[in-house]
Rosetta silent file (secondary structure, phi, psi, omega in degrees, C-alpha in Angstrom):
SEQUENCE: MPQATQPTDMCIIVTYRCPMRCKMCNIWANPTIKEKEITLEEIRRLPNVKFINITGGEPFVREDLEQIVEICLSKAPRVVISTSGWYEERLIALAERFPTLGVRISTEGLAEKNDELRGRAGSFDKAIRILKKLKDMGMKDIGFGITVSNNNSADMLELYHLSHSLGMEFATAAFHNSYYFHKYDNVIENKDEVCGNFEKLINLQLKESSPKSWFRAYFNMGLINYIHGNPRLLPCEAGLVNFFVEPYGDIYPCNGLEERFWQEKMGNIRETPDFQEIWHSEQAEKVRSLVRTCPKNCWMVGTAAPVIKKHIRKPLVWSVKNKIRSLAGKSAVLNLCNHCRPCESQ
SCORE:     score description
SCORE:     0.000 S_00000001
   1 L     0.000  127.978  179.244   11.791   -8.484  -22.525 S_00000001
   2 L   -58.492  139.092  178.412    8.353   -8.553  -20.808 S_00000001
   3 L   -92.049  151.515 -176.314    5.524   -7.390  -23.039 S_00000001
   4 L   -81.203   82.939  171.729    3.009   -4.794  -21.935 S_00000001
   5 L   -77.801  178.840 -178.083   -0.072   -6.885  -21.319 S_00000001
   6 L   -70.995  140.623 -179.992   -3.033   -5.293  -19.591 S_00000001
   7 L   -70.256  155.381  177.344   -2.473   -4.265  -15.956 S_00000001
   8 L  -104.989  -25.624 -173.734   -4.290   -6.006  -13.117 S_00000001
   9 E  -126.627  139.798 -179.002   -3.857   -3.394  -10.362 S_00000001
  10 E  -138.063  135.949  174.591   -4.415    0.362  -10.322 S_00000001
  11 E  -117.870  125.092  179.587   -3.923    2.939   -7.594 S_00000001
  12 E  -109.382  113.955  176.939   -5.665    6.299   -7.965 S_00000001
  13 E   -90.159   99.750 -169.066   -4.242    9.098   -5.835 S_00000001
  14 L   -81.367  -16.838 -179.959   -7.258   11.398   -5.881 S_00000001
  15 L  -166.120  157.521  168.784   -5.730   14.268   -3.871 S_00000001
  16 L  -109.649    7.667  173.111   -2.716   15.388   -1.874 S_00000001
  17 L   -75.099  141.392 -175.896   -4.891   17.416    0.488 S_00000001
  18 L  -160.013  136.458  179.663   -4.859   15.911    3.971 S_00000001
  19 L   -83.496  -11.687 -176.695   -5.930   16.931    7.490 S_00000001
  20 L   -83.073  171.195  179.510   -3.260   14.817    9.197 S_00000001
  21 L  -135.247   53.005 -173.081    0.285   15.892   10.094 S_00000001
  22 L   -62.637  140.196 -177.259    2.133   12.581    9.861 S_00000001
  23 L   -77.865  -23.222 -177.917    5.807   12.610   10.781 S_00000001
  24 L   -96.086    6.351 -174.914    6.804    9.997    8.188 S_00000001
  25 L  -150.866  134.237 -179.986    5.004   11.756    5.323 S_00000001
  26 L  -111.165   21.667  176.294    4.899   15.345    4.078 S_00000001
  27 H   -55.170  -44.250 -176.474    1.976   15.007    1.672 S_00000001
  28 H   -58.729  -26.991 -179.942   -0.072   17.281    3.940 S_00000001
  29 H   -86.833   -3.756 -178.665    2.518   20.068    3.501 S_00000001
  30 L  -131.507   60.490 -174.295    2.305   19.782   -0.304 S_00000001
  31 L   -70.668  151.845  172.663   -1.438   19.821   -1.079 S_00000001
  32 L   -80.403  162.193  176.191   -2.876   19.743   -4.566 S_00000001
  33 L   -84.223  121.495 -173.319   -5.122   22.513   -5.882 S_00000001
  34 H   -49.758  -47.404 -174.368   -8.704   21.326   -5.513 S_00000001
  35 H   -69.952  -14.528 -177.232   -9.888   22.693   -8.866 S_00000001
  36 H  -105.901    2.337 -178.357   -7.052   20.981  -10.754 S_00000001
  37 L   -71.956  159.063 -176.970   -7.399   17.480   -9.303 S_00000001
  38 L   -51.943  136.797 -174.676   -8.290   14.509  -11.491 S_00000001
  39 L   -95.881  168.964  176.897  -11.899   14.648  -12.668 S_00000001
  40 H   -61.306  -41.101 -179.741  -14.604   12.016  -12.890 S_00000001
  41 H   -63.801  -39.352  179.018  -14.351   11.999  -16.670 S_00000001
  42 H   -67.835  -35.250  176.562  -10.588   11.404  -16.499 S_00000001
  43 H   -67.506  -36.043  177.347  -11.124    8.510  -14.079 S_00000001
  44 H   -62.350  -25.637 -179.715  -13.641    7.010  -16.520 S_00000001
  45 L   -73.653  -15.867 -177.625  -10.864    6.902  -19.140 S_00000001
  46 L   -73.762  158.591 -171.734   -8.831    4.477  -17.012 S_00000001
  47 L   -81.398  166.363  169.469   -8.983    0.744  -17.802 S_00000001
  48 L   -75.627  137.193 -179.374  -10.866   -2.109  -16.196 S_00000001
  49 L  -139.498 -175.342  178.435   -8.634   -4.042  -13.794 S_00000001
  50 L   -90.612  -27.080 -174.708   -8.930   -6.631  -11.015 S_00000001
  51 E  -147.441  136.569  175.738   -8.123   -4.321   -8.111 S_00000001
  52 E  -128.562  131.195  170.461   -8.252   -0.578   -7.432 S_00000001
  53 E  -107.656  126.309  174.945   -6.847    1.269   -4.448 S_00000001
  54 E  -103.008  122.939 -175.131   -8.173    4.787   -3.866 S_00000001
  55 E  -142.653 -172.096 -179.676   -5.778    6.821   -1.765 S_00000001
  56 L  -148.174 -145.227   24.743   -4.386   10.297   -1.113 S_00000001
  57 L    30.998 -155.526  177.946   -3.608   12.434    0.808 S_00000001
  58 L  -110.741  109.325 -176.518   -6.980   11.886    2.367 S_00000001
  59 H   -56.723  -30.475 -173.684   -9.560   10.660   -0.174 S_00000001
  60 H   -76.279   -0.049  170.286  -12.481   11.856    1.927 S_00000001
  61 H   -77.444  -16.424  177.556  -11.627   15.519    1.336 S_00000001
  62 L   -74.893  119.643 -179.564  -12.983   14.924   -2.183 S_00000001
  63 L   -69.791  -18.766  179.895  -16.606   16.030   -2.224 S_00000001
  64 L  -104.266   23.900 -177.372  -17.223   13.756   -5.218 S_00000001
  65 H   -60.549  -34.915  178.627  -15.696   10.637   -3.629 S_00000001
  66 H   -58.643  -43.060  178.047  -19.034    8.813   -3.832 S_00000001
  67 H   -69.241  -36.020  177.236  -19.020    9.220   -7.623 S_00000001
  68 H   -61.161  -46.881 -179.981  -15.366    8.204   -7.791 S_00000001
  69 H   -62.240  -41.269  179.741  -16.124    4.985   -5.901 S_00000001
  70 H   -59.948  -43.845  178.198  -19.110    4.280   -8.146 S_00000001
  71 H   -63.848  -44.853 -177.174  -16.920    4.576  -11.249 S_00000001
  72 H   -64.332  -38.010  178.540  -14.187    2.414   -9.720 S_00000001
  73 H   -68.436  -19.367  174.084  -16.645   -0.337   -8.755 S_00000001
  74 H   -82.457  -12.540 -176.353  -17.709   -0.457  -12.399 S_00000001
  75 H  -106.762  -17.329 -176.269  -14.071   -1.017  -13.372 S_00000001
  76 L  -148.715  144.121  178.261  -12.895   -3.571  -10.784 S_00000001
  77 L   -71.492  -21.001  179.532  -14.467   -6.328   -8.662 S_00000001
  78 E  -131.526  126.397  178.627  -12.480   -5.159   -5.618 S_00000001
  79 E  -130.179  129.475 -179.790  -11.973   -1.550   -4.549 S_00000001
  80 E  -124.684  134.368  174.977  -10.227   -0.504   -1.334 S_00000001
  81 E  -102.278  129.506  172.179   -9.958    2.985    0.137 S_00000001
  82 E   -97.277  124.553 -171.933   -6.905    3.885    2.222 S_00000001
  83 E  -145.552  158.447  173.422   -7.865    6.581    4.706 S_00000001
  84 L   -79.566  -18.888 -176.483   -6.901    8.269    7.951 S_00000001
  85 L    78.321   11.553 -175.875  -10.464    7.838    9.190 S_00000001
  86 L   -68.541  -35.399 -178.174  -10.596   11.501   10.157 S_00000001
  87 L   -94.432   78.162 -170.449  -13.891   12.136    8.350 S_00000001
  88 H   -60.435  -50.355 -175.797  -15.944    9.672   10.339 S_00000001
  89 H   -65.840  -39.401  179.377  -19.459   10.578    9.189 S_00000001
  90 H   -64.255  -40.198 -178.264  -18.479   10.705    5.513 S_00000001
  91 H   -65.484  -46.185 -179.887  -16.818    7.293    5.749 S_00000001
  92 H   -62.245  -41.719 -179.867  -19.829    5.647    7.410 S_00000001
  93 H   -63.444  -40.475  179.391  -22.211    7.190    4.859 S_00000001
  94 H   -66.290  -41.158 -179.996  -20.076    5.914    1.966 S_00000001
  95 H   -64.963  -33.864  178.215  -19.908    2.431    3.486 S_00000001
  96 H   -64.858  -34.800  179.370  -23.683    2.345    3.850 S_00000001
  97 H   -80.072  -34.844 -175.870  -24.059    2.930    0.123 S_00000001
  98 L  -122.779   79.149 -174.622  -21.223    0.590   -0.952 S_00000001
  99 L   -68.288  -15.898  178.412  -21.121   -2.359    1.500 S_00000001
 100 L   -88.749   -3.331 -178.694  -18.646   -4.351   -0.641 S_00000001
 101 L   -64.843  143.488  172.779  -16.075   -1.564   -0.453 S_00000001
 102 E   -91.985  145.375  179.328  -12.774   -2.293    1.293 S_00000001
 103 E  -135.121  126.661  172.683  -11.512    0.135    3.943 S_00000001
 104 E  -121.618  118.392  179.230   -8.033    0.347    5.458 S_00000001
 105 E   -98.701  122.770 -179.387   -7.561    2.934    8.182 S_00000001
 106 E   -68.130  121.743 -175.895   -3.964    4.013    8.708 S_00000001
 107 L  -138.748  113.876 -168.701   -3.116    3.439   12.357 S_00000001
 108 L   -93.415   12.386  179.565    0.501    3.869   13.437 S_00000001
 109 L   154.871 -169.337  173.158    0.252    2.251   16.864 S_00000001
 110 L   -72.295 -178.947 -165.583   -1.891    2.273   19.955 S_00000001
 111 H   -50.160  -55.245 -174.888   -3.529    5.518   21.056 S_00000001
 112 H   -63.794  -47.748 -178.033   -0.541    7.499   22.352 S_00000001
 113 H   -67.673  -42.978  179.910    1.908    6.430   19.639 S_00000001
 114 H   -59.861  -49.759 -176.401   -0.617    6.732   16.817 S_00000001
 115 H   -65.625  -32.957  176.348   -1.709   10.241   17.757 S_00000001
 116 H   -65.778  -48.080 -175.418    1.920   11.313   18.147 S_00000001
 117 H   -74.498  -30.139 -178.614    2.987    9.986   14.733 S_00000001
 118 H   -93.800   -6.932  170.703   -0.135   11.121   12.888 S_00000001
 119 L    73.493   17.151 -179.932   -0.151   14.558   14.485 S_00000001
 120 L  -139.097  115.868  177.401   -3.828   14.575   15.465 S_00000001
 121 L   -64.572  138.081  177.733   -5.134   13.896   18.969 S_00000001
 122 L    88.472   -1.656 -176.254   -8.042   11.466   19.004 S_00000001
 123 H   -69.573  -31.506  177.493   -7.272    9.853   15.638 S_00000001
 124 H   -66.939  -45.763  179.964   -6.784    6.395   17.166 S_00000001
 125 H   -59.865  -39.705  177.205  -10.118    6.522   18.971 S_00000001
 126 H   -61.774  -45.189 -177.488  -11.820    7.543   15.729 S_00000001
 127 H   -59.650  -46.834 -179.202  -10.208    4.663   13.844 S_00000001
 128 H   -64.366  -43.773 -179.087  -11.345    2.056   16.361 S_00000001
 129 H   -61.256  -43.896 -179.945  -14.848    3.506   16.570 S_00000001
 130 H   -64.248  -48.481 -176.215  -15.222    3.523   12.775 S_00000001
 131 H   -62.516  -39.490  177.236  -13.900   -0.005   12.278 S_00000001
 132 H   -65.647  -38.981  177.568  -16.213   -1.410   14.945 S_00000001
 133 H   -63.250  -44.481  179.238  -19.141    0.409   13.349 S_00000001
 134 H   -62.136  -39.440  178.216  -18.245   -0.968    9.904 S_00000001
 135 H   -65.054  -41.960  177.853  -18.037   -4.478   11.345 S_00000001
 136 H   -62.697  -28.028  177.992  -21.438   -4.066   12.989 S_00000001
 137 L   -77.143   -8.461  178.767  -22.756   -3.022    9.555 S_00000001
 138 L    94.731    7.578  179.157  -21.599   -6.362    8.180 S_00000001
 139 L   -71.978  141.104 -174.575  -18.661   -5.129    6.118 S_00000001
 140 L  -102.570  -42.014 -171.216  -15.981   -7.776    5.578 S_00000001
 141 L   -90.459   68.560 -176.437  -13.025   -6.102    3.847 S_00000001
 142 E  -133.619  154.780  177.105  -11.985   -3.766    6.664 S_00000001
 143 E   168.664 -170.629 -177.439   -8.936   -3.348    8.838 S_00000001
 144 E   -95.802  153.631  169.104   -5.836   -1.524    9.982 S_00000001
 145 E  -135.287  126.942 -178.091   -2.817   -0.394    8.013 S_00000001
 146 E  -121.365  138.389  171.429    0.443    0.506    9.781 S_00000001
 147 E  -104.212  113.517 -175.029    3.633    2.089    8.473 S_00000001
 148 E   -83.540  130.918  177.180    6.474    0.879   10.661 S_00000001
 149 L  -124.461 -148.216 -172.928    9.216    3.361   11.499 S_00000001
 150 L   -74.452  -30.169 -169.551   11.845    3.550   14.210 S_00000001
 151 L  -131.333   29.185  176.874    9.720    3.525   17.324 S_00000001
 152 L  -133.198   14.014 -177.802    6.385    1.842   16.656 S_00000001
 153 H   -71.655  -28.723  175.176    7.246   -1.763   15.761 S_00000001
 154 H   -67.716  -39.727  176.032    6.290   -2.995   19.257 S_00000001
 155 H   -64.311  -29.701  176.740    2.917   -1.291   18.818 S_00000001
 156 H   -55.662  -43.020 -179.645    2.638   -3.106   15.474 S_00000001
 157 H   -66.526  -38.754  177.851    2.428   -6.398   17.368 S_00000001
 158 H   -65.934  -39.866  177.533   -0.230   -5.007   19.719 S_00000001
 159 H   -65.109  -37.678  177.048   -2.243   -3.752   16.738 S_00000001
 160 H   -59.235  -48.135 -179.451   -1.972   -7.164   15.117 S_00000001
 161 H   -62.432  -38.887  178.503   -3.436   -8.813   18.217 S_00000001
 162 H   -63.850  -48.687 -178.916   -6.197   -6.205   18.341 S_00000001
 163 H   -63.179  -38.477 -179.600   -7.097   -6.636   14.675 S_00000001
 164 H   -65.450  -41.791 -179.963   -7.004  -10.424   15.022 S_00000001
 165 H   -66.313  -28.252  179.774   -9.305  -10.337   18.045 S_00000001
 166 H   -89.052   -5.503 -178.445  -11.737   -8.133   16.107 S_00000001
 167 L    70.600   38.386 -177.168  -11.612  -10.362   13.025 S_00000001
 168 L  -117.854  164.106  179.518  -10.183   -7.589   10.821 S_00000001
 169 E   -74.776  156.437 -179.760   -7.456   -7.322    8.195 S_00000001
 170 E  -140.131  109.335 -177.506   -3.967   -6.105    9.112 S_00000001
 171 E  -106.148  142.812 -177.412   -1.731   -4.474    6.484 S_00000001
 172 E  -124.249  157.583  173.305    1.894   -3.497    7.039 S_00000001
 173 E  -155.110  159.149  169.798    4.489   -1.254    5.443 S_00000001
 174 E  -112.756  144.578 -173.933    7.907    0.108    6.322 S_00000001
 175 L   -69.391  144.681 -176.176    8.444    3.775    5.698 S_00000001
 176 L  -123.282  167.920  169.089   10.060    4.749    2.410 S_00000001
 177 L  -106.662  139.570  176.922   11.410    7.856    0.759 S_00000001
 178 E  -172.919  167.132  174.413    9.801    9.042   -2.474 S_00000001
 179 L   -60.398  -33.224 -176.256    8.338   11.938   -4.418 S_00000001
 180 L   -64.825  -45.270 -179.895    4.915   10.673   -3.318 S_00000001
 181 L   -82.838  -11.203 -174.512    5.608   11.059    0.394 S_00000001
 182 L    55.645   38.069 -179.588    7.690   14.211   -0.162 S_00000001
 183 E  -132.814  138.861 -179.070   10.195   12.615    2.216 S_00000001
 184 L  -136.544   10.960 -179.189   13.860   11.817    1.695 S_00000001
 185 L  -125.585   19.383  176.680   15.153   11.286    5.246 S_00000001
 186 L   -78.766  110.345  179.900   13.128    8.241    6.356 S_00000001
 187 L  -136.724  125.943  174.092   15.705    5.745    7.634 S_00000001
 188 L   -79.616  115.482 -175.245   15.108    2.841   10.009 S_00000001
 189 L   -94.279  -36.063 -179.926   18.021    3.055   12.421 S_00000001
 190 L   -94.009   64.811 -172.605   17.130    0.335   14.960 S_00000001
 191 H   -59.509  -39.960 -176.767   17.015   -2.422   12.358 S_00000001
 192 H   -62.984  -43.851  179.965   17.496   -5.301   14.781 S_00000001
 193 H   -65.743  -48.288 -177.470   14.551   -4.275   16.936 S_00000001
 194 H   -63.251  -47.735 -178.389   12.250   -3.519   14.014 S_00000001
 195 H   -68.484  -31.792  175.677   13.143   -6.658   12.074 S_00000001
 196 H   -63.229  -39.893  177.778   12.905   -8.740   15.251 S_00000001
 197 H   -71.013  -34.767  173.986    9.335   -7.551   15.718 S_00000001
 198 H   -63.521  -38.404  178.604    8.552   -8.256   12.059 S_00000001
 199 H   -64.662  -39.007  175.516    9.878  -11.785   12.573 S_00000001
 200 H   -61.251  -42.043  178.864    7.547  -12.190   15.568 S_00000001
 201 H   -62.193  -43.255  178.722    4.675  -10.994   13.401 S_00000001
 202 H   -56.136  -46.455 -178.178    5.588  -13.485   10.668 S_00000001
 203 H   -69.031  -32.171  174.341    5.466  -16.364   13.110 S_00000001
 204 H   -66.574  -41.604 -179.497    2.135  -15.182   14.504 S_00000001
 205 H   -67.156  -34.190  178.653    0.669  -14.998   10.994 S_00000001
 206 H   -70.022  -19.669  177.453    1.895  -18.485   10.161 S_00000001
 207 L   -77.579  -16.162 -179.017   -0.031  -19.809   13.160 S_00000001
 208 L   -72.016  160.953 -179.496   -3.304  -18.612   11.613 S_00000001
 209 L   -85.319  -17.625 -175.543   -5.536  -20.953    9.653 S_00000001
 210 L   -83.723  124.221  175.069   -5.981  -18.587    6.696 S_00000001
 211 H   -56.733  -29.214  177.960   -3.554  -19.015    3.744 S_00000001
 212 H   -58.251  -37.678  179.205   -3.968  -15.266    3.170 S_00000001
 213 H   -69.984  -32.674  177.750   -2.134  -14.683    6.442 S_00000001
 214 H   -66.474  -38.375  177.403    0.699  -16.984    5.372 S_00000001
 215 H   -69.677  -31.398  174.265    1.198  -14.903    2.236 S_00000001
 216 H   -65.796  -34.487  175.759    1.194  -11.785    4.392 S_00000001
 217 H   -61.459  -41.433  176.764    3.983  -13.419    6.362 S_00000001
 218 H   -61.940  -43.965  177.467    5.906  -13.753    3.084 S_00000001
 219 H   -59.027  -42.205 -179.502    5.262  -10.076    2.338 S_00000001
 220 H   -68.597  -29.584  171.773    6.562   -9.136    5.786 S_00000001
 221 H   -62.489  -36.956  176.496    9.694  -11.190    5.146 S_00000001
 222 H   -63.755  -32.963  176.306   10.135   -8.940    2.118 S_00000001
 223 H   -67.944  -40.251  174.639    9.957   -5.901    4.407 S_00000001
 224 H   -59.218  -44.760  179.098   12.753   -7.324    6.567 S_00000001
 225 H   -58.013  -44.905  179.745   14.707   -7.873    3.378 S_00000001
 226 H   -64.296  -44.534 -178.488   14.079   -4.258    2.298 S_00000001
 227 H   -60.731  -33.943  178.751   15.067   -2.816    5.672 S_00000001
 228 L   -81.369   -2.174  177.679   18.396   -4.662    5.444 S_00000001
 229 L    78.058   22.770 -179.443   19.017   -3.197    1.989 S_00000001
 230 L   -88.080  164.884  173.601   18.891   -6.529    0.155 S_00000001
 231 L   -61.245  157.570  179.385   17.562   -7.203   -3.357 S_00000001
 232 L   -62.642  150.570  176.023   13.814   -7.833   -3.702 S_00000001
 233 L   -68.750  -31.610  178.960   12.472  -11.323   -3.106 S_00000001
 234 L  -131.878  154.827 -179.020   10.601  -11.087   -6.424 S_00000001
 235 L   -63.937  149.947  174.449   11.248   -8.917   -9.495 S_00000001
 236 L   -84.520  126.171  178.139    9.639   -5.497   -9.697 S_00000001
 237 L  -121.916   32.446  175.478    7.142   -5.332  -12.543 S_00000001
 238 E   -58.384  135.889 -176.598    5.788   -1.860  -11.835 S_00000001
 239 L    88.251   -5.423  174.080    4.411   -0.443  -15.047 S_00000001
 240 L  -112.203  -50.427 -178.523    3.599   -3.935  -16.315 S_00000001
 241 L  -103.357  -13.219 -177.877    1.110   -5.367  -13.831 S_00000001
 242 E  -150.161  166.804  173.106    0.193   -2.150  -12.032 S_00000001
 243 E  -158.290  163.125  179.317    0.304    1.633  -12.271 S_00000001
 244 E  -119.178  139.017  176.835   -0.382    4.753  -10.201 S_00000001
 245 E  -111.872  122.951 -179.593   -2.424    7.768  -11.257 S_00000001
 246 L   -79.532  162.882 -179.549   -1.462   11.109   -9.726 S_00000001
 247 L   -59.619  -25.246  177.963   -3.994   13.821   -8.762 S_00000001
 248 L   -98.686   12.359  173.121   -3.079   15.856  -11.862 S_00000001
 249 L    97.003   -6.115  177.960   -3.403   12.866  -14.179 S_00000001
 250 E   -65.837  140.445  178.805    0.217   11.729  -14.468 S_00000001
 251 E  -110.303  119.385 -179.685    0.622    7.953  -14.763 S_00000001
 252 E  -116.583  157.519  177.027    3.624    6.442  -12.983 S_00000001
 253 L   -71.937  -27.490 -179.013    4.710    2.809  -12.610 S_00000001
 254 L  -158.961  178.765  178.422    4.853    3.171   -8.818 S_00000001
 255 L  -110.529   19.063 -178.383    4.850    5.661   -5.979 S_00000001
 256 L  -105.284    9.166 -174.472    8.378    4.912   -4.777 S_00000001
 257 L   -73.666  149.208  174.092   10.310    6.994   -7.286 S_00000001
 258 E  -132.340  136.090 -177.907   12.894    9.589   -6.297 S_00000001
 259 L   -61.431  -30.277 -178.888   14.294   12.204   -8.641 S_00000001
 260 L   -66.338  -21.878  173.693   17.840   11.608   -7.329 S_00000001
 261 L   -98.983  -65.362  172.848   17.652    8.109   -8.862 S_00000001
 262 E  -172.869  152.089  177.333   15.083    8.585  -11.620 S_00000001
 263 L  -157.018  100.839  178.424   11.510    9.769  -11.971 S_00000001
 264 L  -132.331  138.393  178.852    9.703    9.547  -15.288 S_00000001
 265 L   -90.355  159.922  178.622    6.018    9.255  -15.966 S_00000001
 266 L   -85.427  -25.446 -179.555    4.455    6.986  -18.575 S_00000001
 267 E   165.582 -167.622 -179.250    2.009    9.656  -19.732 S_00000001
 268 E  -141.498  123.112 -175.352   -0.911   11.766  -18.556 S_00000001
 269 L   -69.511  -18.887  176.916   -4.572   10.737  -18.818 S_00000001
 270 L   -77.986  -38.375 -178.151   -5.590   14.402  -19.030 S_00000001
 271 L   -84.200  -32.317 -179.720   -3.286   15.103  -21.985 S_00000001
 272 L  -124.512   94.284 -173.104   -3.791   11.706  -23.684 S_00000001
 273 L   -62.188  -23.639 -179.004   -7.401   10.557  -23.183 S_00000001
 274 L   -88.689  106.836 -178.282   -6.779    7.067  -24.630 S_00000001
 275 H   -59.432  -39.255 -178.289   -5.184    5.002  -21.850 S_00000001
 276 H   -61.638  -33.587  176.736   -4.114    2.285  -24.300 S_00000001
 277 H   -63.386  -39.912  176.948   -2.127    4.858  -26.249 S_00000001
 278 H   -67.407  -48.177 -172.349   -0.240    5.697  -23.064 S_00000001
 279 H   -63.335  -31.914 -177.736    0.200    2.081  -21.983 S_00000001
 280 L  -105.957   17.375 -177.332    1.687    0.943  -25.292 S_00000001
 281 L   -80.722  164.312  175.289    3.734    4.075  -26.016 S_00000001
 282 H   -62.940  -36.556  178.668    7.479    4.338  -26.454 S_00000001
 283 H   -63.824  -40.098  178.118    7.613    6.422  -23.290 S_00000001
 284 H   -63.706  -39.903  177.329    5.911    3.658  -21.323 S_00000001
 285 H   -65.568  -36.914  176.544    8.453    1.142  -22.654 S_00000001
 286 H   -62.224  -44.435  179.482   11.257    3.487  -21.648 S_00000001
 287 H   -62.263  -41.708  179.517    9.850    3.687  -18.132 S_00000001
 288 H   -62.870  -35.429  177.247    9.590   -0.118  -17.939 S_00000001
 289 H   -67.275  -34.795  176.230   13.252   -0.400  -18.901 S_00000001
 290 H   -68.547  -36.388  176.825   14.100    2.014  -16.077 S_00000001
 291 H   -60.552  -41.367 -176.756   12.066   -0.115  -13.666 S_00000001
 292 H   -64.109  -24.176 -179.524   14.123   -3.183  -14.615 S_00000001
 293 L  -113.367   14.651 -177.306   17.338   -1.416  -13.565 S_00000001
 294 L   -63.682  131.214 -177.086   15.896    0.588  -10.660 S_00000001
 295 L   -85.865   -1.848 -168.520   18.335    0.613   -7.712 S_00000001
 296 L   -79.566  -29.607 -179.486   15.772    1.244   -4.970 S_00000001
 297 L    54.390   38.905  178.862   14.534   -2.324   -4.299 S_00000001
 298 L   -60.546  154.053  175.087   11.301   -0.968   -2.792 S_00000001
 299 L  -139.904   79.172  178.403    8.892   -3.419   -1.211 S_00000001
 300 L  -113.663  152.383 -171.231    5.511   -1.716   -0.969 S_00000001
 301 H   -60.746  -32.312 -177.886    2.191   -3.484   -1.203 S_00000001
 302 H   -63.565  -28.973  178.848    1.166   -1.639   -4.372 S_00000001
 303 H  -109.420  -21.289  179.600    4.022   -3.186   -6.349 S_00000001
 304 H   -81.869  -42.495 -176.920    4.744   -6.316   -4.286 S_00000001
 305 H   -58.371  -44.350 -179.783    1.210   -7.754   -4.113 S_00000001
 306 H   -62.177  -37.176 -178.902    0.723   -7.987   -7.906 S_00000001
 307 H   -79.185  -26.686  172.914    3.996   -9.890   -8.433 S_00000001
 308 H   -62.255  -41.330  177.949    3.306  -12.184   -5.470 S_00000001
 309 H   -68.707  -40.686 -176.113    0.080  -13.142   -7.265 S_00000001
 310 H   -71.768  -43.596 -179.419    1.763  -13.397  -10.656 S_00000001
 311 L  -104.215   61.101 -167.552    4.817  -15.376   -9.492 S_00000001
 312 L   -68.945  -25.802 -170.782    2.830  -17.412   -7.001 S_00000001
 313 H   -60.065  -48.254 -176.286    5.010  -20.539   -6.906 S_00000001
 314 H   -62.866  -51.800  177.200    7.883  -19.123   -4.846 S_00000001
 315 H   -63.729  -32.301  179.298    5.711  -17.501   -2.140 S_00000001
 316 H   -65.623  -46.935 -179.962    3.422  -20.546   -2.125 S_00000001
 317 H   -61.419  -45.064  179.478    6.276  -22.987   -1.530 S_00000001
 318 H   -61.368  -45.737 -176.775    7.726  -20.773    1.215 S_00000001
 319 H   -62.181  -45.211 -178.327    4.323  -20.333    2.867 S_00000001
 320 H   -66.558  -45.683 -179.785    3.478  -24.057    2.896 S_00000001
 321 H   -59.703  -42.288 -176.429    6.914  -25.107    4.156 S_00000001
 322 H   -80.480  -23.561  170.782    6.848  -22.579    6.951 S_00000001
 323 H   -65.803  -40.410  177.266    3.250  -23.355    7.872 S_00000001
 324 H   -62.920  -41.748  176.610    4.373  -26.956    8.377 S_00000001
 325 H   -61.100  -41.340 -179.550    7.246  -25.682   10.539 S_00000001
 326 H   -62.304  -42.211  178.418    4.780  -23.611   12.537 S_00000001
 327 H   -63.325  -27.605  179.087    2.575  -26.638   13.143 S_00000001
 328 L   -87.886    4.238  178.740    5.677  -28.441   14.411 S_00000001
 329 L    81.601   16.743 -179.365    6.378  -25.607   16.856 S_00000001
 330 L  -105.613  154.634  178.088    9.300  -24.221   14.872 S_00000001
 331 L   -80.828  163.117 -177.575    9.959  -20.649   13.761 S_00000001
 332 L   -69.306  149.388  170.292    9.980  -19.552   10.139 S_00000001
 333 E   -89.424  120.881 -177.592   13.028  -19.778    7.928 S_00000001
 334 E   -98.148  103.794  175.797   13.671  -16.275    6.602 S_00000001
 335 L   -85.670   94.368 -168.705   15.160  -16.387    3.110 S_00000001
 336 L   -78.876  -27.958  172.226   16.262  -12.781    3.013 S_00000001
 337 L  -172.907  169.797 -176.867   17.781  -12.701   -0.481 S_00000001
 338 L   -65.623  -19.764 -173.831   19.497  -14.882   -3.049 S_00000001
 339 L  -104.808    3.820 -176.908   22.918  -13.817   -1.810 S_00000001
 340 L  -113.373  148.164  173.533   22.355  -14.286    1.928 S_00000001
 341 L   -69.149  130.474  179.217   22.475  -17.379    4.057 S_00000001
 342 L   -56.039  140.498  178.016   18.930  -18.225    5.193 S_00000001
 343 E   -95.200  118.325 -177.006   18.261  -17.242    8.775 S_00000001
 344 E  -119.402  119.326  177.436   16.728  -20.143   10.667 S_00000001
 345 L   -99.052  125.375 -178.478   15.405  -19.727   14.183 S_00000001
 346 L   -94.184    0.000    0.000   14.873  -23.013   16.016 S_00000001
C-alpha cells in the first residue's frame, strides 16, 4: 500500500464565483459566499509543494488575489493561475507585480465558438489581447487552455496552431462530470471525430523540438483513452501526490468526484489548522483507499501530470519511440490501454 509521503502538487480553488456562463460547467450557477471563502491565514496553513494551481470559478473576483499569489509563491517555485481572462486590467496589474507567474486563459475555440461556449461575447478577443500583452511584457509561462466537448475539437487544432505561432503554451482537457463542475450530463457523443482531432494534435506535438510537447502528446493520448471509456494509462494517485482545496476549506484528493460513485473529503483546513494532521489521518487513508478502487478513470491534468512525472519511464519510452516515428514521417502508435490492441496509423 502506498505511503502518504508529502504531496508535490496543490490546487487551490479560491472561489466558485464567476462572470462566465460556460455551457460545459455550472460553477457560475453555484457561487460561493464571498465572506465565507478560504482566507489568507488558511492558505498559509497549507504545505510547501513544487507546483500550485490557483483556480475557480474565476480567481480574479477575489479582491485579495494579489496576497494569495504572494503566499503561494512563498510555498512553491511554480504557480499558475487558470482564468477566463475576463478581468483584463486586474490580470495585467498582477502580472506586472509577479512576472514569474504562470497564466492559462481558458479559450474554447476561435472567436465565434469560444464566445458561444463561454457565454460571453468578446471573451476570445480579450484572451488574445491579454496573452499578447503578457508576451510583450516578457512573461514566459503563458498560454491557452481548452476543454474539448462535442463541437469544438476542430477549433482545438486551430488554437494549437495559433498558440504555436505565438510561442505560447497549449493545455487541453476533455469535459468531465463532477461535483466541482456541478455537471452530470457531459458526454462526448461524436467520439470518432473528437478522438481523430486529438490524434492529429498528438502528431503535431510530436513534430515539435521540445520534449515537453512530446509529453503533452502522451497526455492527449490519455484523453483519447478516457473518451473511449478505457482504464487510465497510469495509476491514479490523487490524495498521495496532489490534493485540491475547496473555497470553504475542504481538502479533496481531486476535483473529479461524483456523489453517485463516491465523494469524501480528507479533512478541512479551517476545522483542522495543522495540514499534516489531515494528511496523515485515518480519514485521509480511507480516501486514498477509495481512490485506488475509483471507477471513474478520470484523466485531468491536475491528477495526470503528477503521476506522469512520478512514473516517468512509461511516458518517456512512448514519447521517444514516437518522436523517432515522427522523424521518419510516420504517425504515432496510440497505446490506448493494457487490454486494447495498439492502434497504429501508417
